[in-house]
PDB file of C-alpha atoms and ligand atoms in Angstrom:
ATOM      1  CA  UNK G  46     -40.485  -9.035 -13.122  1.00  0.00           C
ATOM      2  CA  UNK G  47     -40.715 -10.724 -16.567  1.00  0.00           C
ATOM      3  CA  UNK G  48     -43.630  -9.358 -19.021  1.00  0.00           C
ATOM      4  CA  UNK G  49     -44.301 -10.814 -22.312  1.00  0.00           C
ATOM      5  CA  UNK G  50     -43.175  -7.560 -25.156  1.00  0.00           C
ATOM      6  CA  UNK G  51     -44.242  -8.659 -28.343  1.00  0.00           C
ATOM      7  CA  UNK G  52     -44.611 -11.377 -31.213  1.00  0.00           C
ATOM      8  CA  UNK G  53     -42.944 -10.887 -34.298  1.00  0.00           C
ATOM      9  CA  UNK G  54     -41.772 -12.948 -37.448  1.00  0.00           C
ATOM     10  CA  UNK G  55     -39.664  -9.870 -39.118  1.00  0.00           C
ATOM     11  CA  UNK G  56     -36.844  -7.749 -37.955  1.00  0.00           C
ATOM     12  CA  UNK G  57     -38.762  -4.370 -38.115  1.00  0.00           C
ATOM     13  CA  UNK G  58     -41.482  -5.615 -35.419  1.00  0.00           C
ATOM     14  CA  UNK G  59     -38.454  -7.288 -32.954  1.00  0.00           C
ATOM     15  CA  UNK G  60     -38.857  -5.114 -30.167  1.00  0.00           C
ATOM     16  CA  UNK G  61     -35.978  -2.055 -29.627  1.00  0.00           C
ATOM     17  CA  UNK G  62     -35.217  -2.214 -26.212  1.00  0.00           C
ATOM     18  CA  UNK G  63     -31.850  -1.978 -26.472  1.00  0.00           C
ATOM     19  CA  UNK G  64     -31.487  -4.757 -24.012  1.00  0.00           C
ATOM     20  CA  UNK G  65     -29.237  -7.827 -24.715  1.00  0.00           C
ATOM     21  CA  UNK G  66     -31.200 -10.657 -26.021  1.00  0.00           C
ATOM     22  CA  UNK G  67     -30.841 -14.529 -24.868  1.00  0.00           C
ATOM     23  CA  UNK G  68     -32.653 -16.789 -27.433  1.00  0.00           C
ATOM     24  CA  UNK G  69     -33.848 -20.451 -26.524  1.00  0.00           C
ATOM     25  CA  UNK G  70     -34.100 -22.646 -29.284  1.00  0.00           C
ATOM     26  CA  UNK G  71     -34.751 -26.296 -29.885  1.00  0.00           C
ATOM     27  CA  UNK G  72     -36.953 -29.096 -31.638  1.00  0.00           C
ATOM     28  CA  UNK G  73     -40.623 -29.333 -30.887  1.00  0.00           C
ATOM     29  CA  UNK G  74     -41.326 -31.100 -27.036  1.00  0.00           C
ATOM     30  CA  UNK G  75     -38.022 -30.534 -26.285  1.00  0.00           C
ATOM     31  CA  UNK G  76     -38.990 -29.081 -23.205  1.00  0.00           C
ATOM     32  CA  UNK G  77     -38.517 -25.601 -24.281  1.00  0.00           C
ATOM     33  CA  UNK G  78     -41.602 -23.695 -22.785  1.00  0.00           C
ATOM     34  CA  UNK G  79     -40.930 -25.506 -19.565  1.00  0.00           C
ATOM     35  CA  UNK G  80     -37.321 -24.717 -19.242  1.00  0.00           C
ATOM     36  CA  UNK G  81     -37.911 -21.031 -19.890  1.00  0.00           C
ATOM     37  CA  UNK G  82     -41.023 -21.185 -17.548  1.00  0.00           C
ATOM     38  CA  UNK G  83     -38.214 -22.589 -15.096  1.00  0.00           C
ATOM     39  CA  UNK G  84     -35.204 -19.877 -15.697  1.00  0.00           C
ATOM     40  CA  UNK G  85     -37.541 -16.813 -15.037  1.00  0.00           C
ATOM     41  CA  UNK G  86     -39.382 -18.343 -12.288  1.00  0.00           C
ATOM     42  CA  UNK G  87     -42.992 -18.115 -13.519  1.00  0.00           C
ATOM     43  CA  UNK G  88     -45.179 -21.212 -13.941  1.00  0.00           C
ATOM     44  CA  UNK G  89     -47.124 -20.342 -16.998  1.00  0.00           C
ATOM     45  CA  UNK G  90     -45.223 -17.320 -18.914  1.00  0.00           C
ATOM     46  CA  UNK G  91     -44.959 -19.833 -21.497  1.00  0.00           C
ATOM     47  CA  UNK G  92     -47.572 -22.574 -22.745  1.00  0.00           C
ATOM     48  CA  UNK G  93     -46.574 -25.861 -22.078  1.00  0.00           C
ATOM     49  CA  UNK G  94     -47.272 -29.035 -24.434  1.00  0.00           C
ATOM     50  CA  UNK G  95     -49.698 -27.263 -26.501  1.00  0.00           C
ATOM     51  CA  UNK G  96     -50.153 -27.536 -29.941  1.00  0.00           C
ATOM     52  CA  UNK G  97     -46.508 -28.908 -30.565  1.00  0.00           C
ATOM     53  CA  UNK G  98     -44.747 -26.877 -33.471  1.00  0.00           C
ATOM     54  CA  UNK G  99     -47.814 -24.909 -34.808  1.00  0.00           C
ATOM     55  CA  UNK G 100     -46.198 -21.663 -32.655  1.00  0.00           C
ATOM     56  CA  UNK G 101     -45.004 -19.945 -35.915  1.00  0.00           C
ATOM     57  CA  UNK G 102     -43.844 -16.669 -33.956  1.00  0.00           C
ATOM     58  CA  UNK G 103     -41.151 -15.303 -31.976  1.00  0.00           C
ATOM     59  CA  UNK G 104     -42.118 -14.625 -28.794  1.00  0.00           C
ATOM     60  CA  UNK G 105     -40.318 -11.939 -26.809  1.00  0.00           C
ATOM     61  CA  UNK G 106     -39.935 -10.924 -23.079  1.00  0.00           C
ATOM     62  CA  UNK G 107     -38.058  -8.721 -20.764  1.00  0.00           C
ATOM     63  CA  UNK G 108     -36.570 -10.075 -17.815  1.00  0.00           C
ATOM     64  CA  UNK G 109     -36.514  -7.625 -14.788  1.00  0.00           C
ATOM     65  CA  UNK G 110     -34.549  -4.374 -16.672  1.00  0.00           C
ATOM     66  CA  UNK G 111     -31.805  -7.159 -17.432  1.00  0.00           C
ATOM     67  CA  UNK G 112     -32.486  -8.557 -20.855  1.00  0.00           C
ATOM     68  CA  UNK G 113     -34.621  -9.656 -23.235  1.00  0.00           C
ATOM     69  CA  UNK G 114     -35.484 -13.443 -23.935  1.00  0.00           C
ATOM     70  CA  UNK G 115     -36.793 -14.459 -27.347  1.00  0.00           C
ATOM     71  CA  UNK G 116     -38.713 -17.599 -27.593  1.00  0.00           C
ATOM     72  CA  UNK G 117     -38.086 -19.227 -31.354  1.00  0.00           C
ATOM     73  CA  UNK G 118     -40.344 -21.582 -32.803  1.00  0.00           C
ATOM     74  CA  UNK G 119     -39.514 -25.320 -32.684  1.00  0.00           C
ATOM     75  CA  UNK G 120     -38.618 -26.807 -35.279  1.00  0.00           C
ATOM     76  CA  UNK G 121     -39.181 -30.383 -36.699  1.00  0.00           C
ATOM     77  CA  UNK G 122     -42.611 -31.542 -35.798  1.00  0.00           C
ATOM     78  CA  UNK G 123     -43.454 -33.666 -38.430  1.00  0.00           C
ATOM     79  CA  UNK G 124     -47.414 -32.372 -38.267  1.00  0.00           C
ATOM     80  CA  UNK G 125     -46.731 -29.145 -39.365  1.00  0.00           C
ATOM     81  CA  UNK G 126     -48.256 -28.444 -42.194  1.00  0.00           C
ATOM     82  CA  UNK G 127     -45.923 -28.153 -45.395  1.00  0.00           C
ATOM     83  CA  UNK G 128     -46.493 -24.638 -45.951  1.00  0.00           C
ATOM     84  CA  UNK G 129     -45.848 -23.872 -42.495  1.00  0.00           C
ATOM     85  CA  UNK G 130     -42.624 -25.432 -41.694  1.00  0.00           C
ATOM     86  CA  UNK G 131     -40.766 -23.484 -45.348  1.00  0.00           C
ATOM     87  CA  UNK G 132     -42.047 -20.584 -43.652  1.00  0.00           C
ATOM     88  CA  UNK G 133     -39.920 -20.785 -40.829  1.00  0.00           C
ATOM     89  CA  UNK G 134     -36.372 -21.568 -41.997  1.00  0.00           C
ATOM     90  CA  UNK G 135     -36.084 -18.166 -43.242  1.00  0.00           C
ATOM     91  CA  UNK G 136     -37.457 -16.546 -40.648  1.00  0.00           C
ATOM     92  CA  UNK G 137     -35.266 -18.046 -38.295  1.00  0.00           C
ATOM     93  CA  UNK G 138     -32.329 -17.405 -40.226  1.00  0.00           C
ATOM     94  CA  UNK G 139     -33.255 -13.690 -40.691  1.00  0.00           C
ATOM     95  CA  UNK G 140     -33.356 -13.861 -36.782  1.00  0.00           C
ATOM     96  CA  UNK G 141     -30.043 -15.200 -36.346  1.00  0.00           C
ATOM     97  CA  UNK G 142     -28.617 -12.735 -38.882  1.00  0.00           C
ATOM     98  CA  UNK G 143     -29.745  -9.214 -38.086  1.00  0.00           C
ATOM     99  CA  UNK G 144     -30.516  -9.802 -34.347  1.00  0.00           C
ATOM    100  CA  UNK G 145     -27.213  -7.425 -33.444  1.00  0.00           C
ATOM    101  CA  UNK G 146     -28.613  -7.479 -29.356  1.00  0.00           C
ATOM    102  CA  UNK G 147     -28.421 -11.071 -29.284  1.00  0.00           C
ATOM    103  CA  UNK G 148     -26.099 -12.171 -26.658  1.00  0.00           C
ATOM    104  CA  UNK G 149     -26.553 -16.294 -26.561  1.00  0.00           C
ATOM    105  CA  UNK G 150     -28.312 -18.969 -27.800  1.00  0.00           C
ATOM    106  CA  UNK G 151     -29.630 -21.952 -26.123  1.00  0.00           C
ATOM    107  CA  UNK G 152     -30.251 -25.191 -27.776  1.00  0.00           C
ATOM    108  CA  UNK G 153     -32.032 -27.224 -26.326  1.00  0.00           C
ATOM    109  CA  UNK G 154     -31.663 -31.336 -26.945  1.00  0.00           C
ATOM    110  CA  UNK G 155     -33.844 -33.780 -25.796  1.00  0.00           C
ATOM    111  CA  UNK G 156     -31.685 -36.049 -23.602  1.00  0.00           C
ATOM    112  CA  UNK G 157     -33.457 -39.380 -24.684  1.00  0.00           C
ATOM    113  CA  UNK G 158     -32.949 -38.136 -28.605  1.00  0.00           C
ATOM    114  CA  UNK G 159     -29.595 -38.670 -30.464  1.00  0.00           C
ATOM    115  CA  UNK G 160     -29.119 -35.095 -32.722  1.00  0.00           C
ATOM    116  CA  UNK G 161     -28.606 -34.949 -36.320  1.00  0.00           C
ATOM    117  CA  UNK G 162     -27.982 -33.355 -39.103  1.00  0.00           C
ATOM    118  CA  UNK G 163     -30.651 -30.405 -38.230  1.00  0.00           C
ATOM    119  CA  UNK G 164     -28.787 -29.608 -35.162  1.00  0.00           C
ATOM    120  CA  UNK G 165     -25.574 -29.947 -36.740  1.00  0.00           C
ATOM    121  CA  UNK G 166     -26.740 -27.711 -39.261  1.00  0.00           C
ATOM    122  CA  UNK G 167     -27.646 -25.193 -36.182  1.00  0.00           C
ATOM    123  CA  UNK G 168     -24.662 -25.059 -34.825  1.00  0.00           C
ATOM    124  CA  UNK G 169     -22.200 -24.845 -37.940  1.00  0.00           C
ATOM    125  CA  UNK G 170     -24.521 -21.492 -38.757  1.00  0.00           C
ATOM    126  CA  UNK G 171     -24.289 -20.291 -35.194  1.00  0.00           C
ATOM    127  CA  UNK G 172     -20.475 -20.532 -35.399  1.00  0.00           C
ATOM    128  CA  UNK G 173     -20.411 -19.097 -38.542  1.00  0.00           C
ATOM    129  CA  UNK G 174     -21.946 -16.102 -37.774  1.00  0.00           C
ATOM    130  CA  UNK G 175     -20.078 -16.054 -34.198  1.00  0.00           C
ATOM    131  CA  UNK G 176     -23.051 -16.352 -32.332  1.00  0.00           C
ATOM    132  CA  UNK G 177     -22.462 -18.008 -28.561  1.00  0.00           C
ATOM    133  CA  UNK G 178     -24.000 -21.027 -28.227  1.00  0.00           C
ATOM    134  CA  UNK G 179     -25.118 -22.805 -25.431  1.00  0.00           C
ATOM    135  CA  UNK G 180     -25.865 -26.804 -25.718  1.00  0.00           C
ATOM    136  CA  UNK G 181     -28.233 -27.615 -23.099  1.00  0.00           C
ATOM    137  CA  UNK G 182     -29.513 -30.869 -22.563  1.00  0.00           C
ATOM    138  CA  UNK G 183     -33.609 -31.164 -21.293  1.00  0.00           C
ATOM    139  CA  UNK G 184     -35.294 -33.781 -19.559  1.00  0.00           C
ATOM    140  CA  UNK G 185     -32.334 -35.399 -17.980  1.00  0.00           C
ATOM    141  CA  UNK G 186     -34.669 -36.957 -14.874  1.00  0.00           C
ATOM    142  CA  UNK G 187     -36.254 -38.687 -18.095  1.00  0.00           C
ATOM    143  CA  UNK G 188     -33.871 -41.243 -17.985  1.00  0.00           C
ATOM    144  CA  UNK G 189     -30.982 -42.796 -14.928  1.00  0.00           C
ATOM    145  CA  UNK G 190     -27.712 -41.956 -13.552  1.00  0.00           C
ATOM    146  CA  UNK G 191     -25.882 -44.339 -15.591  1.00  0.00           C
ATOM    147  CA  UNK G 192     -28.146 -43.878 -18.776  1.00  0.00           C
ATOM    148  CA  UNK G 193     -27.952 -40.313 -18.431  1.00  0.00           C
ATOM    149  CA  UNK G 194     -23.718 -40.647 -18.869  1.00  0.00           C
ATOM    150  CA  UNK G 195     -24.533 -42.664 -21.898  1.00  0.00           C
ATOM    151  CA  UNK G 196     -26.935 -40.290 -23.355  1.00  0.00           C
ATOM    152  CA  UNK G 197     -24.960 -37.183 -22.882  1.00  0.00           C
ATOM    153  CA  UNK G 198     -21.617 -39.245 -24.136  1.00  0.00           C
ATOM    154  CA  UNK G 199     -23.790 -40.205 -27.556  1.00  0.00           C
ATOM    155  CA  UNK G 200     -25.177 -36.863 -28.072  1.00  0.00           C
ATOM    156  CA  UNK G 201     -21.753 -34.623 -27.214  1.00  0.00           C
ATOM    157  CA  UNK G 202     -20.122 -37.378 -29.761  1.00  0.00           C
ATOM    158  CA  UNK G 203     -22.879 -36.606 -32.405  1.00  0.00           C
ATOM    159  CA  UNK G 204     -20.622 -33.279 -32.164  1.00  0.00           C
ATOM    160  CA  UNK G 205     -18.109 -34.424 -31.989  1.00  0.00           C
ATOM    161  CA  UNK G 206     -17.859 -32.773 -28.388  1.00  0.00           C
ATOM    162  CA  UNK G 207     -16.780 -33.423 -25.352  1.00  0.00           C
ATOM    163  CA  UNK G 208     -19.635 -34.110 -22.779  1.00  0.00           C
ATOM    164  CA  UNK G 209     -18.285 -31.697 -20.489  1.00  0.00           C
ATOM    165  CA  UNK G 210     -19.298 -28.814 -23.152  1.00  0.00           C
ATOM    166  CA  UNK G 211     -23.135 -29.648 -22.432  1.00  0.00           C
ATOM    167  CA  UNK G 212     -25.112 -28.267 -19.668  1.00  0.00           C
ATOM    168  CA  UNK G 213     -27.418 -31.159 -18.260  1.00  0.00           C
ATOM    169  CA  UNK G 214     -30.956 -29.680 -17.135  1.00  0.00           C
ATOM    170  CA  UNK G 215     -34.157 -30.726 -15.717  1.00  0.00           C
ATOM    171  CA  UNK G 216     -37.153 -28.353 -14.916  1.00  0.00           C
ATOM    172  CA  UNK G 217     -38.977 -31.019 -13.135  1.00  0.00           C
ATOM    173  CA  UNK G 218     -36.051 -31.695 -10.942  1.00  0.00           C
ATOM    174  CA  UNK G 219     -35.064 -28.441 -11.042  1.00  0.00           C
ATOM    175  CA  UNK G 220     -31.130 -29.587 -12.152  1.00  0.00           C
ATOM    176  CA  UNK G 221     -28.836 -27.080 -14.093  1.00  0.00           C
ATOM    177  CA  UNK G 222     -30.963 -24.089 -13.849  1.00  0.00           C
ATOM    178  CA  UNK G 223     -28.815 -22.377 -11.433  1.00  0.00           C
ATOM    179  CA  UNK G 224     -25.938 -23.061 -14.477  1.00  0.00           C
ATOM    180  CA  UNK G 225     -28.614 -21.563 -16.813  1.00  0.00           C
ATOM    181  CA  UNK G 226     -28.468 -18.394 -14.665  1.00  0.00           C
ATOM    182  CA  UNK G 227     -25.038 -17.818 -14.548  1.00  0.00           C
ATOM    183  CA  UNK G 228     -24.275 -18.354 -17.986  1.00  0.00           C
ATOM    184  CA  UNK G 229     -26.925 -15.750 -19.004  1.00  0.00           C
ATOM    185  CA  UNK G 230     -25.638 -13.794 -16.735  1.00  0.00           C
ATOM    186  CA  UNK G 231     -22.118 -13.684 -17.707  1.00  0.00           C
ATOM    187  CA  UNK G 232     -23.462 -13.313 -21.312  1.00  0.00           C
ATOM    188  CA  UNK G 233     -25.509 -10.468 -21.069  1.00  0.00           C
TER     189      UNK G 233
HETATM  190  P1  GDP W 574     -41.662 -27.491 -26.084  1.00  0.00           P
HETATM  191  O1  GDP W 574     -42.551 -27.973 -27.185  1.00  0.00           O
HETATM  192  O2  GDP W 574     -40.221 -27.661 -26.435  1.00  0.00           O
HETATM  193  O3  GDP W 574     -41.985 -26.114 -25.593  1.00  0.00           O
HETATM  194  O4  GDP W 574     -41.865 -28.504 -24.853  1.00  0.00           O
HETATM  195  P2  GDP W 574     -42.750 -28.378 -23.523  1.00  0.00           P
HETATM  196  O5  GDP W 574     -42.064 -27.514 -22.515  1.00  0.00           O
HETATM  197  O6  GDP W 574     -44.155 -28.050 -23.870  1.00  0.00           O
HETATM  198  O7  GDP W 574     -42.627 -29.872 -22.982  1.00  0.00           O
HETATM  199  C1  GDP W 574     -43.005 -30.973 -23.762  1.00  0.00           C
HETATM  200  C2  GDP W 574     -43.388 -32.109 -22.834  1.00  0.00           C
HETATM  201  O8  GDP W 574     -42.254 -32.529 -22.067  1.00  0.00           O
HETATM  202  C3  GDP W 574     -44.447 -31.721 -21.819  1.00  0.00           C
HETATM  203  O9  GDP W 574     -45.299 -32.811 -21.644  1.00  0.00           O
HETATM  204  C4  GDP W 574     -43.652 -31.435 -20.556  1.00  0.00           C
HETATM  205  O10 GDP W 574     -44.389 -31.669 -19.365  1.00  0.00           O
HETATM  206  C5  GDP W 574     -42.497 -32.414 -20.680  1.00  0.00           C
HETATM  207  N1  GDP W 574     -41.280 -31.918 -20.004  1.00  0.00           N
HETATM  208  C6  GDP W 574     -40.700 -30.720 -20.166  1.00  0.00           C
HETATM  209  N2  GDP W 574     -39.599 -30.603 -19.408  1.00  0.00           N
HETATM  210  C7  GDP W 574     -39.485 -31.755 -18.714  1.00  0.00           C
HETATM  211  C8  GDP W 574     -38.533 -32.261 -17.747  1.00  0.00           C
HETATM  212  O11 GDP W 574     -37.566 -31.621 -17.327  1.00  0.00           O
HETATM  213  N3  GDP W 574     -38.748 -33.531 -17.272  1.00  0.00           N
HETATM  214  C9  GDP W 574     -39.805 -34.292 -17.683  1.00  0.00           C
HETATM  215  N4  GDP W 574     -39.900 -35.518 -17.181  1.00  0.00           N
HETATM  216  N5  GDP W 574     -40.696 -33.854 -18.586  1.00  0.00           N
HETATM  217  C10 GDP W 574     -40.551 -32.617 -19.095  1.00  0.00           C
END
């Protein structure tokens, strides 16, 4: 069973399970909402394609008695108001700094987008505070077999990765999510 806990934007209202945490994180419309809607097997635990960005929360659930999945905020939509978006930053870093239960992130990358510096960024202070990352790659049906080889090759050497360290996912074609599973698995 999954069940939605709580919403929180500061440490003291992140909920105390105990439980290992697995975060997914990525830019607005990456495909985030589906992809977790996807890996826990319920069609609407998350809203899809709603109001892009203006989710200024972190949204937390428990999966089965297993662990706990925290939904961050995308980042990056360019409607969000000003005042908004300089609220986040620091919330999200005060996430990634105290959260001592979390186990793995996900980041999530659009397959048809090249990343940049604000992913770069993401990683470099995921590494620095030796926090396992996972890069996972969204919406690969969007685009074909060949272009998908060419899309993963651009964005792995945006990196400066090898391709083979990105998991390649789908929720409409239901690709990689069996990957998804054991790698939360193995990190909780
Ligand atoms: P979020 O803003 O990152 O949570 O993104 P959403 O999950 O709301 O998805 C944004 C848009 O992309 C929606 O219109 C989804 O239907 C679409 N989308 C999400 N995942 C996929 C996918 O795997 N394949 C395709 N073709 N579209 C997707």
């Amino acid at each position: 069973m999954v069940k939605f806990l709580t919403s929180a934007t500061r440490p003291e209202h992140y909920p105390a399970t105990g439980l290992p945490e697995i975060a997914f994180y990525g830019k607005s419309n990456t495909g985030k909402s589906t992809l977790i809607n996807q890996v826990v097997r319920r069609k609407d635990l998350v809203k899809t394609g709603s109001r892009p960005g203006m989710t200024q929360l972190i949204n937390f659930f428990q999966v089965e008695e297993d662990y706990v999945l925290a939904d961050l905020p995308g980042y990056g939509y360019a409607k969000v108001p000003e005042a908004i978006r300089k609220g986040f930053k620091p919330m999200i870093d005060e996430y990634f700094l105290t959260r001592e239960t979390l186990k793995l992130v996900l980041l999530l990358l659009d397959v048809r987008r090249t990343p940049g510096d604000s992913e770069r960024e993401i990683v470099a202070m995921l590494a620095s505070r030796h926090i396992k990352t996972a890069l996972v790659i969204t919406k690969a049906d969007k685009v074909s077999g060949n272009e998908l080889v060419k899309q993963v090759k651009l964005i792995a050497a945006a990196f400066g990765l090898p391709a083979g360290d990105f998991v390649v996912t789908s929720s409409l074609a239901k690709k990689g999510i069996s990957e998804l599973h054991t790698l939360i698995r193995s990190s909780i």
